[in-house]
Amino acid sequence: MHDLRRRLAEIDDLERISMLLGWDQEVSMPPAAAEQRAEQRATVGRLAHELFTDDRTGELLASASPADEIEVDLLRVARRDFDRAVRVPAELVADRARAASDGRRLWGEARAGAGFARLAPALERHIELARRFADCFPESAHPYDALLDIYEPDMATTEVRHVLGRLRDGLVPLVGAAGGVDDSVLRDGPFAIAGQRRLVDDVLHAVGVEPGSWRLDLVEHPFQATIGAADIRVTTRYHERELESLFSSLHEFGHGLYERQIDPALARTPLQTGASSSWHESQSRLWENMIGRSGAFWRWCRPLAAAALPERFAEVTWQQIAAAANVVRPTLIRVSADEVTYGLHIVLRFELELELIEGTLAVGDLAEAWNERMRAMLGVEVPDDLRGVLQDVHWSEGLFGYFPTYALGNVIAGQLWARIQRELPELEEHVERGDFAPLREWLALNVHRFGRRQTPAELLATTFGTGLDPEPYLAYLAAKMRASASLMS
Amino acid sequence: MHDLRRRLAEIDDLERISMLLGWDQEVSMPPAAAEQRAEQRATVGRLAHELFTDDRTGELLASASPADEIEVDLLRVARRDFDRAVRVPAELVADRARAASDGRRLWGEARAGAGFARLAPALERHIELARRFADCFPESAHPYDALLDIYEPDMATTEVRHVLGRLRDGLVPLVGAAGGVDDSVLRDGPFAIAGQRRLVDDVLHAVGVEPGSWRLDLVEHPFQATIGAADIRVTTRYHERELESLFSSLHEFGHGLYERQIDPALARTPLQTGASSSWHESQSRLWENMIGRSGAFWRWCRPLAAAALPERFAEVTWQQIAAAANVVRPTLIRVSADEVTYGLHIVLRFELELELIEGTLAVGDLAEAWNERMRAMLGVEVPDDLRGVLQDVHWSEGLFGYFPTYALGNVIAGQLWARIQRELPELEEHVERGDFAPLREWLALNVHRFGRRQTPAELLATTFGTGLDPEPYLAYLAAKMRASASLMS
């Protein structure tokens, strides 16, 4: 077990280093170094992959005997990861990496004026490679299962189809019922950048960002990177025209807190990360939406906002802010969508990518299919592909199977929120006082500390005694819309 | 050759990544992550070492046939590095790394109050390990040769002894001849930090720092890191009480420019760095001292200084600044020593570490020996070990053989300066106009572009037609002292 743990620790080091190379590229790196950085990242990725998939790792995994319960879980997870990794030929791994890099570049060109036709061949190549990847797992009931499994171990396409179908059926009427709310208090800038910075700093400090083990930096596209258990990096961006920075920072904080509160005994093992992408997203969404858009939060935060941005918030009530933070309005762009319409943006992407993989939709028909479904589900006309099929980077990099985890994350956040409200009846009062420790501790105890020791399904079962259930999330949204309407009346 | 080049490129990637891990640790990393970062750095170092020293590298080196002159040099350098690397047992490499880390920690404790006795056992261990390292190279004429060779390939202890002896004999009378110059214009703060930043930015921009491929950051102990040919990172620090930031920034710029101007055809090979530590130091010293402390530089820079720090420089002449920048005054601390006394600080360290390795000086007598030689060479009394033997980190990390390269760098800078003045007779006018391109180009053509293609001795021979010669440096210092005296009269 000692040699195995040492090897897994080295692989974990390389993966953290790869994250640092990515973080540095977005935050610090001089732009001329992009090509060299791509080589550096490729080298680290290749070495980590080779170290993990070589015969010696297989021998160590076969012969290891665990000394405690953590090692039992470690061995199970590492064996599963190994079994899946060795079934994908190194050549296919390299082809997919190259296609991702090519596709990313073509997406940029398509967006810069060349149009969707520039990207289409790359998408066709991705679909071919994705099918070859799925072929490595012939026991799967559906080729999409193998893609999902990268982000959601053991998740079945049929289950995603079922859960997202129920979500769609629940969300469409909520969109229809949305009333007109004046949200100019959060949307029509200018919001002074210096004031936004101060507000974000104050809020992050209060929710749990400690300078000894966290960083906050500026980037073009916010993300969170865990370089180590005591090195949690969140990023944000500031635009004068809106206050997105606050919600985006809370979102990335949610990801970071998950990683920060994993049991330190799991350090430098493959157990030291979240259970799955959707579990991770449940944490970011919980802090961004359940907390950051709540009345209790704004009863606490309004004076901070007024101190940081007096010209905007001195004369505004918490009710006005909370109502504006929860406005429901069908729009074209996923990343800036409200909580209700967001799910429909994901359903659309899931349905389309599933049909692409199944072969029932051709890449040549993708843009038109996109526009039709936007009309059908959200009632909006897509004026151009920039605001349509070209808006997200994911497909250009061959990321199929990833989008649904965003919606599943909301579903899990809904289930968590229902249980948290039962078990922390005084949470609202804590939040009103700016005391987030009880919530952090609840999350550490019930979710975070396990890391990957439980599978996503086991974590659902132990946390909720059930599987994925979209009803609590839909009920939460409906209640929130009623509350928002009453705030404004 | 293809497989060899690929392997050497991967090793180079790992070494650059290791530099980034170090840079990030000083510039960005949250402090709580220090322990994890040590593991990450150890993993990258071990993988790079294993990749380089394994049998397959040896086979590739033995069978490769070079296709051009660069590959001839590449093969020669890589074979030399390999032959030396495989002679040191992996266990000894690991022991030295661990001892370095332990020693660094004990040095901190010694400085924080525990005193030299806390560090002494670590120094004894380092000396033992250094001798075992030297034993791996029994063909050396002197055990110190093997240590020197890490930083100065092929340099002999006898030659260092000869050159530094001549340097000492030339410097001691210069110290004695130094007159009293009022240097308060550069030394007695406050110098507003914002103004210092502006001045450093302006000067670095003028000498050749381009934002597309360089960075400037703040650290506690300035250094330069090359993450890639288009990713050159310099660091500095600002203290209100003095204007050290400007000279320190020029110093690190000199290191960075060397790396920046290496022939791009050498990218991702072991040839893509400076010829040796002393050649590297010659570049930093040339920009810091020959340029940054010259009259021509201050005729150009004084208006910039006056604009950035009007409260300090509006009423000051370039003559006053240039005289202050060249004041000679024996002091206790190496890093803030002037150009003349600096060499004596190095001679002292070289003599002491040589005696430690030879066994003619015991660690227990080191502090007293230090203080005696400070009295003899510089005429100053050392009041405590913090300002004596505990001032530098190097020995605590087992770095023996490194200190002399600082002085050899000055010697080479003197030789370069003499040739540059012959070949660029209009340099002074260029500098007065803030045009540093001719000097950059001369250095690129005559030194930088070669990287490690020439050995340090070959580069001396092709550049000067001779070996190391301290006379030009001594003549430069003597001339400068005469000029400073006349500026003030």
PDB file of N, CA and C in Angstrom, chain A residues 14 39 50 56 66 82 134 198 205 213 287 368 438 450 488:
ATOM      1  N   LEU A  14       0.943  16.040  -9.719  1.00  0.00           N
ATOM      2  CA  LEU A  14       0.986  16.474 -11.124  1.00  0.00           C
ATOM      3  C   LEU A  14      -0.347  17.093 -11.542  1.00  0.00           C
ATOM      4  N   GLU A  39       2.644  23.283 -24.401  1.00  0.00           N
ATOM      5  CA  GLU A  39       3.591  22.164 -24.317  1.00  0.00           C
ATOM      6  C   GLU A  39       3.783  21.714 -22.874  1.00  0.00           C
ATOM      7  N   GLU A  50       0.686   8.558 -18.007  1.00  0.00           N
ATOM      8  CA  GLU A  50       1.582   7.398 -18.129  1.00  0.00           C
ATOM      9  C   GLU A  50       1.853   6.760 -16.764  1.00  0.00           C
ATOM     10  N   ARG A  56       3.021  -1.069 -13.687  1.00  0.00           N
ATOM     11  CA  ARG A  56       3.402  -1.091 -12.276  1.00  0.00           C
ATOM     12  C   ARG A  56       2.239  -0.612 -11.393  1.00  0.00           C
ATOM     13  N   PRO A  66      -5.581  -2.827   2.057  1.00  0.00           N
ATOM     14  CA  PRO A  66      -5.869  -1.594   2.803  1.00  0.00           C
ATOM     15  C   PRO A  66      -5.756  -1.802   4.308  1.00  0.00           C
ATOM     16  N   PHE A  82      -8.490   3.429 -12.663  1.00  0.00           N
ATOM     17  CA  PHE A  82      -7.472   2.726 -13.445  1.00  0.00           C
ATOM     18  C   PHE A  82      -8.119   1.864 -14.527  1.00  0.00           C
ATOM     19  N   ALA A 134     -16.592   6.069 -26.515  1.00  0.00           N
ATOM     20  CA  ALA A 134     -17.690   5.255 -25.961  1.00  0.00           C
ATOM     21  C   ALA A 134     -17.511   3.778 -26.316  1.00  0.00           C
ATOM     22  N   ARG A 198     -14.584  46.123  -3.100  1.00  0.00           N
ATOM     23  CA  ARG A 198     -14.728  46.177  -1.649  1.00  0.00           C
ATOM     24  C   ARG A 198     -15.863  45.286  -1.193  1.00  0.00           C
ATOM     25  N   HIS A 205     -14.919  37.469   2.697  1.00  0.00           N
ATOM     26  CA  HIS A 205     -14.334  37.339   4.024  1.00  0.00           C
ATOM     27  C   HIS A 205     -15.372  36.798   5.011  1.00  0.00           C
ATOM     28  N   SER A 213      -5.134  30.794   3.227  1.00  0.00           N
ATOM     29  CA  SER A 213      -5.261  29.595   2.389  1.00  0.00           C
ATOM     30  C   SER A 213      -6.112  29.818   1.136  1.00  0.00           C
ATOM     31  N   TRP A 287     -24.445  28.444  -2.713  1.00  0.00           N
ATOM     32  CA  TRP A 287     -23.948  29.720  -2.191  1.00  0.00           C
ATOM     33  C   TRP A 287     -24.365  30.895  -3.066  1.00  0.00           C
ATOM     34  N   GLU A 368     -29.842  25.487 -36.506  1.00  0.00           N
ATOM     35  CA  GLU A 368     -31.278  25.655 -36.713  1.00  0.00           C
ATOM     36  C   GLU A 368     -32.071  24.957 -35.601  1.00  0.00           C
ATOM     37  N   PRO A 438     -22.390  28.173  10.823  1.00  0.00           N
ATOM     38  CA  PRO A 438     -23.245  26.976  10.963  1.00  0.00           C
ATOM     39  C   PRO A 438     -23.485  26.268   9.629  1.00  0.00           C
ATOM     40  N   PHE A 450     -16.285  14.016   2.961  1.00  0.00           N
ATOM     41  CA  PHE A 450     -16.141  12.706   2.328  1.00  0.00           C
ATOM     42  C   PHE A 450     -15.299  12.735   1.053  1.00  0.00           C
ATOM     43  N   MET A 488     -42.578  42.879  -3.820  1.00  0.00           N
ATOM     44  CA  MET A 488     -42.796  44.023  -4.697  1.00  0.00           C
ATOM     45  C   MET A 488     -44.196  44.602  -4.572  1.00  0.00           C
TER      46      MET A 488
END
